[in-house]
Structures are given as structure tokens and as C-alpha cells.
């Protein structure tokens, strides 16, 4: 583009004019080339920066099921995980010879319905699923067939290695790996849960629960034993940390194996701890006494005349373990006097009684991570008779877990801690609202311990672990009457009573009078000993230190004796 | 002169083109490697998931409990057997140690060295049972015949046993790997 003086010197005026004109064109052409090269360069650079799509090497991975986080117990033991399996499908548009394909596939999978498959292939859809959850070996064999119309989809499949042991808490998933019940459903509703949790050792996501698999197993096993010993229809049990509200174990029998999800449809296998409401019986006296002591309408030294039944309308309130005399408050509790409890509740007053139960959350539906509990059945209107019967646990139906939750403040010093299935620190109680006085809580612990030492709960006593508790024997409503032979027995307990750590609630549905219990069927002979056996086994797992009188804890031969 | 420059430029152009194509092909090969490695990692992770599920299946509390009652002479710990270290004086410890040593071979020099020889072959004691310090443990371990317990009707076991799990050589996870 330099000026060309030698040309201009020799050129004629016409040429000069021509050159002057073409110089402009020459510049425009140069500019056009420069611009287009610049454009190409920019495009190249931008392509260079663009991310290469992963997996573009021709390997297809069309997965239809979602990958779920693992579920672990508090000690990192696996409760649920995903493993991969292949699903075989056919694309009819690519199939060359249908009959040959069906024949070859059935040589690997002999149990498929060949006629039906042939029919589906003829319909001309683009996707015919043949078999889910192939084993790697079957997959390899089908791959060897070399049929063009066949393909595989890698799918995740949920497995529950511990089977039925924790089924009601963990829940289960549907065929597309979506959570249907329990924590599985909670995870789907709260995806942030898995993301915030620390990854497991394979780098996948994991959700840790408050459950302890060891405790869960013991509770389940003891309940299975109790169900067969006392020939009960059903049983349920829960262990809760009273300070943090963490549920350490929750069992409801009969249960199901979440690996066979169709079992969960059976109505009989529902979670009785949360989905059933029951009139819990005398365990409610714990609440009645707590309400009366907290409001100051009674003290531990108050006494009530329990010698004669109470008549209200056409109802007569009597005592099962009748003493026919004046009873003090601890006596009412340990002899489980209906008359005494009713009189205490009346002393407290109908409104205050109701308000106290409301404060403990017994009159409203409550929910946990494993779903909403069944709503309590609250009498309306709430009259004097209701207060009398609710004082000893009839006339108000609640789910057992709700009762356990309401009892937590009674035994942890007065803090309304809510039960949770996720890990929580024990300092949580300090943030929870205080609903009753510490002194009331102390008194309740004393009389619960007294009941196990001297009252109806004797069989729950366990060497070293200071169990305290209250029995409950309720007659079930069959048709329109209370049926004396259909009982619901329960034992609400806490250990160790000098510094409460865990609450244990066990419930047996229709235990029978059997020889082992001297033809009795009350809670004192079936639910109480079941709790005793459970506490005896779980206390060492939970790290509760035993205390024995004297120097039984000496380091000597006895310590080494059983090895 | 001009021709020389032009020749140089053409040569440079050809060389540059070669370098670029070479780089490009190397990059593509690396991309393919990445895809392959990702797939391998996926396969390994799937295999690990299966193994973890199986580990958990084999460590179910009820199975361990059954094996422990069958093969081990252990009983659940009684409250009398639980002591804290601060309640144990040196005298107590020495006394029990010498008593224990008297009962056994002179070679055995106390419970502390015994702990090493506890190859209870993968079977953990029952929940709550403390570590085994038994004097005649070597003898008892001989009687322990660890059978491979057939697991029935579990989907994982089925998947794991019917499939020789296409697991290439064991995963060697080294922290220093790239």
C-alpha cells in the first residue's frame, strides 16, 4: 500500500486518474479481508473456550431413575443405598428380524413372555422395556447376541441392607426411586438435606439419622419376643434421648421389608407409633400428676379419698388395684388409682387440665421428619366427665409418639423438646421453651422410680440402671363398648432416673393371658418386663453408666468372670 | 530476498499447521481417555456401592448376634463388669495381673500383650460386650470355624452371587494419584 512514486512519475494523466480511483477500492478490499480474518479468529478463540461436552465420546448414558443419597445411622452404618442395574429395552424401528430377536432374548432370559413381547414389537413404538434389573452376567450375554434393536439403560435401584429392622423410619421408594414414605420421602421434599451433609467415603451424598442401629435392633428383637410370648396382635416401641429429642430407635410390629415394597401396602403393617391413635390408659396419670404438681393444686403430700367409686351420670369410676382408703399422691401413682387421679384432675380444674395438655402439645396434630402423626381425637365439648376420664387415660386418643413427646419435658427438667430423626445436639433443650418447673420434673422422676421399686412397674427394674416408669392398661373400644378382654398395655419409662438420659415407651396391642404371666394381661406383667429387657441391653450401647450399691463396681475377678 | 522470506513463511505455515493438528489430535485422545476414565470411575463406584451394601448386609446386628452366640463364648456385659478407670487403683491392677499370670504359661506376660492375639476372624463380639482379654483365647480361636454363611432371599446377595461383579483389579486408591 505504499505510495508508488516511480509509477506516478511515468504514468499518463489517464492512468494516474485510474490509479487514484483504484487505490480506494484496493483499501476497501484489504479492509474486507482483514475484517473477515478477524471474525474467523474470534470465532476460533470462542470455540476454543467453549467447554467440551463430557461423554461426547459416543457412549450413551440415558438414566431414568434419580440417584438418591445414602441413608446412614448415627454411627455411619448403612441403612439404604443405591446400586446400579441395567434395564433391557428394544427399539422396534431398528429391529431387523423380530422373531429371531425374541428367540435369542428368550435364550438368555428364559422366563420372559415371548408372545407378549412379539406383540409389543409389532406395535411400532420406539421403546419397549423388556426386563428391569438385569444381572451384569445377563447383560453381557445379551450384549454378545449382537442384535441391533436392543439397548440398555443403566438404572439405580434402592436396596436396604438391614431389611425390616428400621423400615418405618427409613421408609421406602417406588419403582422409579422416588421416596414414598419415611425419611426417603423427607429427603425428596428437602433436597438441601443431602447437599449440606458431609459426603460418605465413596464421595456420594449421604443423610445421617439420629437412629442407632444397635438400639433399633435390640428394641425390635425384644418386641418380637414379647409379641410371641404374650401372643399380642401388634407391638410398638420408641427410645428417645430426653435432652436432645433425638429418636434412637422406633419400631412398630408387624413391619415389612422395604426391599419388597409391596408389603408396605398391607394395612396391618402401618407405623403404630405415629399413624395409630390410642387411648393410652394409666400412663396418662403421669401427666395428670405433673399438671397438678406444676399448678400447685396438689403436692406430693396431698391425699385423696379413694375408698369409694366416683359416680358421674351413668358411669362409675373404680380402681383396678383398689386400696379402699385415703391415698397420698405417690400412692395414687404407684397403685394406679383411677379415683385418685380423677380427683386430682378435678382439683386442678377442667380448664387448667385442658390447658396443661395443650401446652404439652397433646391436643394438636404434630409432625416429625417421617411424616405427620395421626391427629389426636379430642372430646368436644370438654366437660367434667372428660377431665375425669382423661385423668387416667381414657377419652383422649393420641399417637404413642405424641405421648412420648409430651412426656419429654416431664423428665428432662421442663423443656419442651420435640422429637427428631435427624442428629441434634444435647444443648437443644436449652433453646426449647420451658413448659413446666424443674421441681415438678424432679417429683415426677421420684414417683416414677418409686413405681418401679414398689408399685406396678416392679418387673421393669434392671440392675444398675435406675429405671422409672408408669404402666398403662387400657381397655380397647370394640364396637361401642370397652372390651375387658381386648387390652392395650403400655409402659412409659425413663432411665437413669437420677440424671435422665433416655425415654422408653413400649406398647403391646391385645396381649393375652398366658402361663408366663400367671394368667394376667396387665401392663405390669407384659409391657414392663419388656422395657426391663430392652433397657438392660441398650444401656451399655448408649453409654449409660451403671450404678450399684456398695462396692460392687470393684475391679476384681467378678469383672473378668464371664470371658 | 522476497522469495526467501516467502519460502520461510510457507515452511513456517506448514510447520505450524502440523503442530496445531498434532495438538488437536492429542487433545482429542486425552478427551477420550477422560471419558474412558470417567466410565471406569463410575464402574468402580458402582462396584464399591455394591460391596458397601453387602458389607452392611453381612454386618446386620442380628447376623452378628447369631454368629457371636454360635462361635464365641461371650455374654452381654453385666453392670458389675463395667468399671471406670479412675476407680481402679494400681494395686488392684497389679494384683489381677499377677493372678492372671500365675494361671498361665510363664511366657505370657500379662493381659496387655494378649490383646494383640485376637484374630477373631471378622466376627465382632455381641453389642455391648467388651474386648476379649481371655487367657485361653488362642485355644478358643482354634475352635472357631468361620463358615461362609449362605444368605438367602436378599436382593443384594442375589445380585452379588449370581454376578461375578465385573470388577477389574482391585481399586488402589493412593492419595498421591493424579
XYZ file of C-alpha atoms in Angstrom:
741
model
C 0.000 0.000 0.000
C 2.991 2.242 -0.190
C 2.685 5.161 -2.489
C 4.332 4.228 -5.766
C 6.263 7.247 -6.887
C 8.023 5.507 -9.832
C 4.617 4.761 -11.381
C 3.228 8.193 -10.860
C 6.295 9.668 -12.494
C 5.912 7.689 -15.757
C 2.172 7.397 -15.981
C -0.062 9.386 -18.220
C -2.765 11.585 -16.662
C -5.444 8.979 -17.573
C -3.520 6.225 -15.878
C -2.912 8.463 -12.906
C -6.599 9.120 -12.548
C -7.285 5.416 -12.863
C -4.728 4.582 -10.195
C -6.106 7.210 -7.840
C -9.548 5.668 -8.230
C -8.376 2.076 -7.761
C -6.453 2.941 -4.592
C -9.732 3.453 -2.797
C -11.057 0.066 -3.970
C -7.747 -1.517 -3.040
C -8.126 -0.217 0.510
C -11.690 -1.398 0.799
C -10.712 -4.890 -0.359
C -7.883 -5.023 2.194
C -10.230 -3.919 4.956
C -12.809 -6.530 3.986
C -10.191 -9.308 4.114
C -8.831 -8.076 7.430
C -12.308 -7.969 8.953
C -13.247 -11.427 7.783
C -9.983 -12.899 9.095
C -10.598 -11.147 12.385
C -14.106 -12.630 12.542
C -12.742 -16.124 11.889
C -10.072 -15.651 14.558
C -12.643 -14.517 17.126
C -14.865 -17.475 16.319
C -11.939 -19.876 16.688
C -10.989 -18.435 20.047
C -14.560 -18.618 21.264
C -14.817 -22.266 20.142
C -11.578 -22.982 21.954
C -13.016 -21.643 25.185
C -16.324 -23.443 24.836
C -16.492 -26.438 27.203
C -16.340 -29.801 25.553
C -19.462 -31.699 26.444
C -18.486 -34.586 28.707
C -19.316 -38.023 27.491
C -19.216 -36.881 23.883
C -17.049 -39.878 23.065
C -20.067 -41.729 21.768
C -21.008 -43.586 24.977
C -24.660 -43.067 25.751
C -25.906 -42.985 29.303
C -29.621 -42.398 29.451
C -30.558 -42.999 33.033
C -34.170 -42.585 34.007
C -34.045 -43.106 37.749
C -32.677 -40.483 40.087
C -29.637 -41.124 42.221
C -30.596 -40.952 45.889
C -28.283 -40.160 48.792
C -27.312 -42.997 51.105
C -29.009 -43.136 54.484
C -26.766 -43.805 57.469
C -27.417 -44.327 61.141
C -25.696 -42.122 63.729
C -22.608 -44.361 63.699
C -22.316 -44.346 59.921
C -23.842 -47.765 59.350
C -25.583 -48.071 56.028
C -29.397 -48.226 56.122
C -30.164 -47.554 52.463
C -28.075 -47.210 49.330
C -28.299 -47.257 45.537
C -26.806 -49.923 43.367
C -26.835 -49.904 39.581
C -28.646 -52.365 37.409
C -29.345 -52.401 33.685
C -32.762 -52.352 32.070
C -33.033 -54.082 28.696
C -35.178 -52.410 26.055
C -35.835 -52.843 22.367
C -36.308 -50.182 19.710
C -38.705 -51.789 17.171
C -37.688 -49.341 14.454
C -34.171 -50.750 14.448
C -35.120 -54.410 14.743
C -34.370 -56.374 11.582
C -35.949 -59.719 12.369
C -38.457 -59.688 15.238
C -38.828 -63.442 15.575
C -35.107 -64.002 15.701
C -34.686 -61.254 18.310
C -37.382 -62.653 20.570
C -35.972 -66.123 20.248
C -32.441 -65.033 21.095
C -33.520 -62.868 24.023
C -35.558 -65.708 25.461
C -32.489 -67.939 25.263
C -30.829 -65.627 27.810
C -33.962 -64.741 29.760
C -35.996 -67.939 29.611
C -38.855 -66.631 31.742
C -39.990 -63.745 29.528
C -43.341 -63.862 27.783
C -42.328 -64.265 24.117
C -45.809 -63.832 22.651
C -46.439 -60.611 24.505
C -43.016 -59.246 23.564
C -43.584 -60.032 19.880
C -46.925 -58.252 20.054
C -45.347 -55.163 21.603
C -42.614 -55.094 18.962
C -45.210 -55.111 16.205
C -46.976 -52.053 17.599
C -44.143 -49.889 16.274
C -43.373 -47.757 19.312
C -39.834 -46.543 19.766
C -39.344 -48.067 23.218
C -40.253 -51.485 24.558
C -38.916 -52.279 28.019
C -38.122 -55.971 28.247
C -36.610 -56.555 31.676
C -35.551 -54.389 34.604
C -32.665 -55.101 36.964
C -30.549 -57.403 34.842
C -27.534 -59.007 36.434
C -24.199 -57.994 34.872
C -23.857 -61.531 33.512
C -27.206 -61.463 31.717
C -26.302 -58.051 30.381
C -23.053 -59.394 28.971
C -24.814 -62.342 27.332
C -27.408 -60.133 25.676
C -24.659 -57.834 24.510
C -22.988 -60.863 22.896
C -26.123 -61.534 20.839
C -25.240 -58.528 18.725
C -28.856 -57.720 17.930
C -29.132 -54.159 16.563
C -32.532 -53.286 18.062
C -31.572 -53.936 21.677
C -30.237 -51.430 24.156
C -29.577 -50.977 27.845
C -30.448 -48.234 30.281
C -28.431 -48.022 33.458
C -30.804 -47.534 36.357
C -30.372 -47.082 40.070
C -32.079 -49.488 42.364
C -32.608 -48.837 46.076
C -31.532 -51.517 48.493
C -31.988 -51.680 52.240
C -29.261 -53.929 53.645
C -30.748 -54.078 57.146
C -34.138 -55.104 55.821
C -37.098 -54.658 58.116
C -35.079 -53.505 61.124
C -35.554 -49.793 60.524
C -38.298 -49.863 57.903
C -40.778 -47.456 59.488
C -38.195 -44.741 59.948
C -36.264 -45.130 56.703
C -39.371 -45.748 54.606
C -39.179 -46.981 51.034
C -39.183 -45.842 47.400
C -41.285 -46.590 44.344
C -40.110 -48.313 41.181
C -38.691 -45.020 39.839
C -36.632 -44.454 43.009
C -38.894 -41.718 44.359
C -39.441 -41.603 48.114
C -42.838 -42.863 49.212
C -42.589 -42.953 52.986
C -40.440 -42.143 55.981
C -37.106 -40.368 55.665
C -36.968 -41.317 51.958
C -39.935 -39.030 51.339
C -38.468 -36.343 53.584
C -35.259 -36.377 51.513
C -37.241 -35.832 48.314
C -39.110 -32.929 49.878
C -35.911 -31.401 51.282
C -33.138 -31.863 48.711
C -30.860 -29.442 50.590
C -30.546 -32.071 53.332
C -28.246 -34.306 51.308
C -26.254 -31.407 49.884
C -25.385 -29.895 53.251
C -24.440 -33.257 54.737
C -20.831 -34.401 54.554
C -20.116 -36.861 51.774
C -19.660 -40.542 52.503
C -16.466 -42.432 51.820
C -17.240 -43.058 48.156
C -17.788 -39.374 47.569
C -21.553 -39.720 47.236
C -24.159 -37.847 49.177
C -25.411 -39.211 52.447
C -28.009 -38.355 55.053
C -27.274 -39.279 58.648
C -30.099 -40.109 61.036
C -30.325 -39.961 64.814
C -31.142 -43.663 64.844
C -28.731 -46.164 66.407
C -28.906 -49.423 64.505
C -27.803 -51.440 67.530
C -30.521 -49.985 69.752
C -33.051 -50.301 66.952
C -32.197 -53.976 66.574
C -32.486 -54.675 70.317
C -35.853 -52.930 70.595
C -37.168 -54.793 67.588
C -35.916 -58.150 68.801
C -37.336 -57.711 72.301
C -40.676 -56.604 70.864
C -40.732 -59.633 68.557
C -40.101 -61.825 71.593
C -42.770 -60.021 73.618
C -45.273 -60.355 70.792
C -44.795 -64.100 70.620
C -44.580 -64.632 74.395
C -47.724 -62.654 75.179
C -49.416 -63.532 71.887
C -50.051 -59.864 71.132
C -51.522 -58.680 67.844
C -49.058 -55.862 67.463
C -46.325 -54.060 69.337
C -44.505 -50.762 69.133
C -41.629 -49.143 70.936
C -39.559 -45.984 70.865
C -36.352 -44.801 72.537
C -35.772 -41.039 72.692
C -32.899 -39.004 74.085
C -34.700 -36.793 76.628
C -32.196 -33.955 76.359
C -31.905 -33.600 72.595
C -35.160 -35.202 71.464
C -33.283 -37.493 69.061
C -35.121 -40.722 68.382
C -32.628 -43.556 68.885
C -34.996 -46.325 67.887
C -38.541 -46.613 66.647
C -40.153 -49.961 65.994
C -43.654 -50.929 65.061
C -44.612 -54.565 64.564
C -45.695 -56.192 62.339
C -43.322 -54.460 59.986
C -42.221 -55.018 56.405
C -39.072 -55.451 54.368
C -38.564 -52.255 52.347
C -36.749 -54.329 49.702
C -40.179 -55.799 48.956
C -42.152 -52.610 48.840
C -45.463 -54.289 48.070
C -45.551 -55.498 51.691
C -45.910 -51.903 52.855
C -49.398 -51.749 51.372
C -50.698 -54.147 53.994
C -52.791 -52.070 56.439
C -51.664 -54.181 59.362
C -48.063 -53.077 58.863
C -48.676 -49.376 59.381
C -46.499 -47.439 61.782
C -48.454 -47.689 65.031
C -46.149 -45.209 66.733
C -47.259 -42.352 64.502
C -50.213 -43.434 62.382
C -52.430 -45.011 65.024
C -54.213 -43.182 67.838
C -54.997 -44.990 71.059
C -56.477 -44.356 74.452
C -53.260 -44.990 76.280
C -54.666 -45.660 79.749
C -52.920 -45.137 83.074
C -49.678 -43.795 81.616
C -51.677 -40.554 81.387
C -51.655 -40.389 85.189
C -48.072 -39.212 84.825
C -49.408 -36.155 83.002
C -52.253 -35.664 85.483
C -49.891 -35.719 88.453
C -47.439 -33.422 86.651
C -50.236 -30.948 85.845
C -51.491 -30.913 89.435
C -47.999 -30.557 90.925
C -46.978 -27.861 88.452
C -50.095 -25.769 89.042
C -49.718 -26.232 92.803
C -53.217 -27.683 93.214
C -51.617 -30.749 94.825
C -48.292 -31.506 96.432
C -46.549 -34.826 96.914
C -48.011 -34.841 100.446
C -51.642 -34.190 99.429
C -54.007 -37.091 99.925
C -57.279 -38.056 98.317
C -60.046 -40.362 99.436
C -60.054 -43.353 97.095
C -62.239 -45.610 99.199
C -65.444 -45.165 97.217
C -66.059 -45.157 93.440
C -66.992 -41.884 91.714
C -70.401 -41.777 90.062
C -70.835 -39.417 87.125
C -74.140 -39.779 85.325
C -74.397 -43.445 84.413
C -70.643 -44.005 84.698
C -68.839 -45.395 87.706
C -65.105 -44.828 88.096
C -63.450 -47.647 90.021
C -59.951 -48.744 90.859
C -58.328 -51.814 89.403
C -55.774 -52.226 92.191
C -58.259 -50.867 94.790
C -56.897 -49.996 98.234
C -60.212 -48.673 99.626
C -58.607 -45.939 101.705
C -57.116 -42.468 101.569
C -54.123 -42.345 99.248
C -51.286 -39.827 99.015
C -50.209 -38.577 95.604
C -47.284 -41.038 95.248
C -49.633 -43.851 96.318
C -52.197 -42.835 93.717
C -49.400 -43.077 91.180
C -47.882 -46.392 92.241
C -51.194 -48.160 92.869
C -52.544 -46.574 89.685
C -55.712 -45.305 91.325
C -58.265 -44.066 88.798
C -60.340 -42.442 91.553
C -57.338 -40.597 92.950
C -56.179 -39.391 89.516
C -59.705 -38.216 88.673
C -59.920 -36.268 91.919
C -56.524 -34.687 91.326
C -57.619 -33.582 87.858
C -60.838 -32.115 89.276
C -58.795 -30.287 91.907
C -56.666 -28.895 89.096
C -59.808 -27.745 87.290
C -61.243 -28.605 83.907
C -59.780 -25.576 82.119
C -56.346 -25.846 83.645
C -56.243 -29.590 82.942
C -57.061 -28.962 79.300
C -54.615 -26.067 79.073
C -51.850 -28.222 80.547
C -52.371 -30.967 77.949
C -52.499 -28.270 75.272
C -49.195 -26.874 76.499
C -47.597 -30.298 76.171
C -48.889 -30.467 72.590
C -51.256 -33.389 73.099
C -54.331 -31.750 71.622
C -52.888 -30.798 68.237
C -51.621 -32.835 65.340
C -47.854 -32.830 65.306
C -45.370 -33.977 62.723
C -41.829 -35.241 62.519
C -39.445 -35.869 59.643
C -41.076 -39.209 58.940
C -44.420 -37.581 58.258
C -47.426 -36.235 60.033
C -48.742 -38.103 63.000
C -52.389 -39.085 63.095
C -54.420 -36.261 64.625
C -55.452 -36.835 68.241
C -59.143 -37.426 68.914
C -60.067 -34.687 71.374
C -63.513 -34.668 73.034
C -65.682 -31.731 72.127
C -67.199 -30.328 74.214
C -64.752 -30.999 77.002
C -66.869 -31.447 80.114
C -66.281 -32.604 83.685
C -66.586 -36.285 82.702
C -63.856 -35.836 80.066
C -61.454 -34.388 82.593
C -62.223 -37.294 84.928
C -61.601 -39.992 82.318
C -58.654 -38.274 80.627
C -57.015 -38.068 84.066
C -56.472 -41.826 83.823
C -56.050 -42.030 80.078
C -59.436 -42.734 78.564
C -61.415 -40.410 76.303
C -58.410 -38.815 74.577
C -56.750 -40.793 71.792
C -53.217 -39.845 70.837
C -50.459 -41.490 68.864
C -47.860 -43.158 71.105
C -45.051 -40.987 69.713
C -47.047 -37.891 70.616
C -47.418 -39.165 74.185
C -43.676 -39.828 74.337
C -43.016 -36.308 73.039
C -45.363 -34.834 75.662
C -43.553 -36.744 78.403
C -40.110 -35.375 77.479
C -40.494 -32.097 79.431
C -41.731 -34.064 82.456
C -38.441 -35.890 82.709
C -35.802 -33.527 81.311
C -36.298 -30.663 83.698
C -39.210 -28.979 81.952
C -38.082 -28.213 78.386
C -40.474 -28.916 75.508
C -38.016 -30.687 73.228
C -39.564 -32.010 70.012
C -38.599 -35.483 68.818
C -36.443 -35.598 65.720
C -34.999 -38.295 63.473
C -32.011 -36.187 62.471
C -28.929 -35.618 64.627
C -29.268 -32.800 67.118
C -27.060 -31.617 69.927
C -27.981 -32.126 73.566
C -27.808 -28.418 74.195
C -31.005 -28.138 72.152
C -33.025 -28.375 75.350
C -31.712 -25.022 76.447
C -33.264 -23.382 73.396
C -36.556 -25.207 73.761
C -39.303 -23.371 75.624
C -39.749 -24.294 79.282
C -43.251 -25.627 79.922
C -43.058 -26.958 83.473
C -40.998 -26.245 86.569
C -37.783 -28.141 87.263
C -39.151 -29.113 90.678
C -42.202 -30.758 89.066
C -39.901 -32.728 86.802
C -37.870 -33.845 89.840
C -41.015 -35.018 91.656
C -42.262 -36.931 88.612
C -38.901 -38.719 88.349
C -39.086 -39.637 92.031
C -42.533 -41.183 91.820
C -41.696 -42.936 88.530
C -38.702 -44.540 90.224
C -40.860 -45.361 93.268
C -43.367 -47.077 90.995
C -40.654 -49.378 89.651
C -39.278 -50.092 93.131
C -42.605 -50.638 94.884
C -45.538 -50.267 92.516
C -46.955 -51.752 89.335
C -43.704 -51.430 87.395
C -41.571 -53.786 89.511
C -40.799 -56.089 86.613
C -39.155 -53.254 84.709
C -36.417 -52.920 87.275
C -32.954 -53.559 85.903
C -29.856 -53.964 87.980
C -27.770 -50.830 87.881
C -29.719 -48.603 85.502
C -32.301 -46.951 87.830
C -35.372 -47.304 85.616
C -38.502 -45.345 86.470
C -41.839 -45.676 84.769
C -45.590 -45.916 84.688
C -47.725 -48.786 83.495
C -50.825 -48.300 81.394
C -53.527 -50.859 80.768
C -56.392 -49.596 78.633
C -59.446 -51.474 77.509
C -59.976 -51.131 73.793
C -63.236 -49.922 72.351
C -64.752 -52.769 70.397
C -67.886 -51.675 68.637
C -69.395 -49.228 71.133
C -68.181 -50.753 74.374
C -64.968 -51.030 76.256
C -63.973 -54.647 75.908
C -62.431 -56.139 79.040
C -60.575 -58.854 77.155
C -59.040 -56.631 74.459
C -56.333 -54.657 76.206
C -53.731 -52.172 75.115
C -50.854 -52.237 77.556
C -48.011 -49.793 77.653
C -45.059 -48.805 79.780
C -43.684 -45.292 79.761
C -40.267 -45.216 81.328
C -37.134 -43.194 81.725
C -33.622 -44.126 82.784
C -31.495 -43.404 84.731
C -33.879 -41.511 86.999
C -31.131 -39.636 88.883
C -29.989 -37.952 85.671
C -32.461 -38.873 82.919
C -30.998 -39.616 79.525
C -33.421 -41.823 77.627
C -37.151 -42.329 77.488
C -38.509 -45.730 76.506
C -42.136 -46.271 75.588
C -43.417 -49.734 74.764
C -46.942 -50.628 73.740
C -48.495 -54.063 73.232
C -51.788 -54.493 71.409
C -54.058 -57.179 72.855
C -51.582 -59.259 74.824
C -53.192 -62.475 76.057
C -53.284 -64.068 79.480
C -50.507 -66.636 79.201
C -48.905 -69.064 81.626
C -45.693 -66.985 81.818
C -47.647 -64.101 83.326
C -49.771 -66.209 85.686
C -52.814 -65.592 83.537
C -52.614 -61.864 83.813
C -52.578 -59.462 80.896
C -51.967 -56.082 82.500
C -49.058 -53.830 81.587
C -47.159 -54.721 84.764
C -46.615 -58.288 83.568
C -46.012 -57.783 79.851
C -45.057 -54.220 78.869
C -42.969 -53.542 81.999
C -40.680 -56.596 81.751
C -40.244 -55.903 78.026
C -38.942 -52.439 78.875
C -36.708 -54.009 81.509
C -35.146 -56.337 78.969
C -34.713 -53.529 76.459
C -33.040 -51.185 78.967
C -30.749 -53.953 80.181
C -29.410 -54.380 76.663
C -29.420 -50.832 75.309
C -27.958 -49.018 78.320
C -24.401 -50.285 77.634
C -24.785 -49.439 73.932
C -25.972 -45.932 74.778
C -23.123 -45.437 77.232
C -25.225 -45.058 80.357
C -23.024 -45.854 83.375
C -24.496 -48.387 85.776
C -24.579 -47.633 89.481
C -24.612 -50.431 92.019
C -24.933 -50.242 95.804
C -21.754 -50.692 97.862
C -18.513 -51.584 96.134
C -19.918 -53.977 93.552
C -18.023 -51.973 90.975
C -14.673 -53.083 92.358
C -12.084 -54.184 89.860
C -11.678 -57.867 90.723
C -12.304 -61.360 89.444
C -16.002 -60.671 89.046
C -15.214 -58.157 86.357
C -13.359 -60.723 84.333
C -15.676 -63.558 85.240
C -17.690 -64.045 82.093
C -14.983 -64.041 79.474
C 15.134 -11.740 -0.858
C 11.380 -11.547 -1.096
C 11.256 -15.113 -2.349
C 13.381 -16.296 0.575
C 11.002 -14.657 3.022
C 8.046 -16.215 1.258
C 9.598 -19.680 1.367
C 10.337 -19.226 5.023
C 6.752 -18.203 5.678
C 5.375 -21.187 3.755
C 7.605 -23.561 5.710
C 6.569 -21.888 8.935
C 2.937 -22.211 7.930
C 3.292 -25.917 7.229
C 5.144 -26.467 10.491
C 2.515 -24.526 12.396
C -0.269 -26.484 10.790
C 1.427 -29.710 11.775
C 1.902 -28.554 15.353
C -1.714 -27.466 15.605
C -3.086 -30.687 14.149
C -0.833 -32.716 16.373
C -2.009 -30.780 19.417
C -5.573 -31.175 18.372
C -5.301 -34.922 17.981
C -3.531 -35.248 21.274
C -6.287 -33.262 22.926
C -8.914 -35.470 21.356
C -7.104 -38.589 22.543
C -6.959 -37.125 26.035
C -10.665 -36.348 25.866
C -11.356 -39.929 25.008
C -9.127 -41.007 27.869
C -11.143 -38.789 30.186
C -14.406 -40.296 29.040
C -12.997 -43.772 29.479
C -11.620 -42.979 32.907
C -14.909 -41.400 33.967
C -16.654 -44.543 32.926
C -14.138 -46.649 34.802
C -14.636 -44.488 37.884
C -18.383 -44.911 37.562
C -17.975 -48.653 37.294
C -15.698 -48.693 40.313
C -18.087 -46.540 42.298
C -20.956 -48.826 41.406
C -18.893 -51.809 42.454
C -17.973 -50.057 45.701
C -21.660 -49.335 46.290
C -22.485 -52.998 45.850
C -19.671 -54.009 48.187
C -20.726 -51.491 50.809
C -24.282 -52.775 50.626
C -23.004 -56.301 51.011
C -20.742 -55.324 53.902
C -23.710 -53.763 55.603
C -25.813 -56.833 54.876
C -23.201 -59.090 56.405
C -22.896 -56.800 59.423
C -26.566 -56.727 60.309
C -26.814 -56.808 64.106
C -28.982 -59.936 64.068
C -26.444 -61.837 61.980
C -23.505 -60.769 64.130
C -25.504 -61.704 67.192
C -26.305 -65.133 65.784
C -22.682 -65.765 64.858
C -21.449 -64.481 68.216
C -23.739 -66.781 70.186
C -22.730 -69.677 67.965
C -18.991 -69.227 67.853
C -17.933 -67.066 70.762
C -18.011 -67.675 74.482
C -19.129 -64.120 75.124
C -22.065 -62.892 77.156
C -23.545 -59.413 77.391
C -21.657 -57.247 79.856
C -23.215 -57.155 83.328
C -23.268 -53.882 85.258
C -20.728 -55.377 87.716
C -18.263 -55.739 84.872
C -18.305 -52.086 83.925
C -15.752 -50.026 85.811
C -14.263 -46.664 85.060
C -10.511 -46.278 85.032
C -10.431 -43.831 87.945
C -11.964 -46.436 90.274
C -9.145 -48.852 89.535
C -6.040 -48.385 91.662
C -2.592 -49.552 90.570
C -2.672 -52.154 93.343
C -5.894 -53.677 92.017
C -4.437 -53.848 88.569
C -1.172 -55.397 89.687
C -2.969 -57.983 91.810
C -5.222 -59.141 88.985
C -2.313 -59.130 86.596
C -0.125 -61.356 88.772
C -3.040 -63.696 89.491
C -3.696 -63.998 85.798
C -0.037 -64.565 85.031
C 0.210 -67.327 87.637
C -2.507 -69.309 85.911
C -0.843 -69.382 82.548
C 2.471 -70.124 80.937
C 5.410 -68.076 82.173
C 5.836 -66.820 78.615
C 2.582 -64.978 78.822
C 3.466 -61.744 80.500
C 0.107 -60.297 81.354
C -3.110 -59.353 79.671
C -1.655 -56.346 77.942
C 0.327 -58.411 75.468
C -2.565 -60.804 74.971
C -4.654 -58.209 73.268
C -2.563 -58.479 70.173
C -3.595 -62.052 69.527
C -7.265 -61.562 68.937
C -7.793 -62.601 65.347
C -11.449 -63.400 65.878
C -11.682 -63.561 62.134
C -14.012 -60.753 61.386
C -16.688 -61.738 63.866
C -17.267 -58.841 66.208
C -18.421 -59.511 69.759
C -22.035 -59.019 70.679
C -23.085 -55.404 71.101
C -22.066 -54.179 74.490
C -19.531 -56.913 75.111
C -16.125 -55.549 75.925
C -12.940 -56.557 74.173
C -11.798 -60.054 74.752
C -8.936 -60.415 77.196
C -9.311 -64.096 77.828
C -6.282 -66.120 78.786
C -7.238 -69.178 76.782
C -8.161 -67.227 73.731
C -5.649 -68.797 71.341
C -7.199 -72.177 72.132
C -10.703 -70.923 71.574
C -9.876 -69.284 68.304
C -8.821 -72.671 67.011
C -12.321 -73.975 67.568
C -13.852 -71.065 65.727
C -14.628 -72.286 62.288
C -15.707 -69.383 60.236
C -18.218 -70.621 57.781
C -19.391 -68.541 54.961
C -22.998 -68.171 55.865
C -25.269 -68.542 52.885
C -27.575 -65.590 52.659
C -30.975 -66.326 51.323
C -33.594 -64.221 49.688
C -31.794 -60.953 49.758
C -31.687 -58.960 46.561
C -28.134 -57.811 47.112
C -26.863 -61.272 47.779
C -28.584 -62.429 44.655
C -27.107 -59.678 42.583
C -23.717 -60.243 44.126
C -23.606 -64.006 43.888
C -25.150 -64.568 40.506
C -22.930 -61.916 39.052
C -19.176 -62.223 39.238
C -19.254 -58.451 39.511
C -17.283 -57.137 36.628
C -14.712 -55.620 38.884
C -11.360 -55.096 37.243
C -8.265 -55.373 39.501
C -8.855 -54.051 42.985
C -9.139 -50.347 43.344
C -5.898 -48.925 44.541
C -6.672 -45.580 45.994
C -3.441 -43.740 46.517
C -3.601 -40.197 47.812
C -0.697 -39.289 45.581
C -2.545 -40.279 42.398
C -3.150 -37.672 39.751
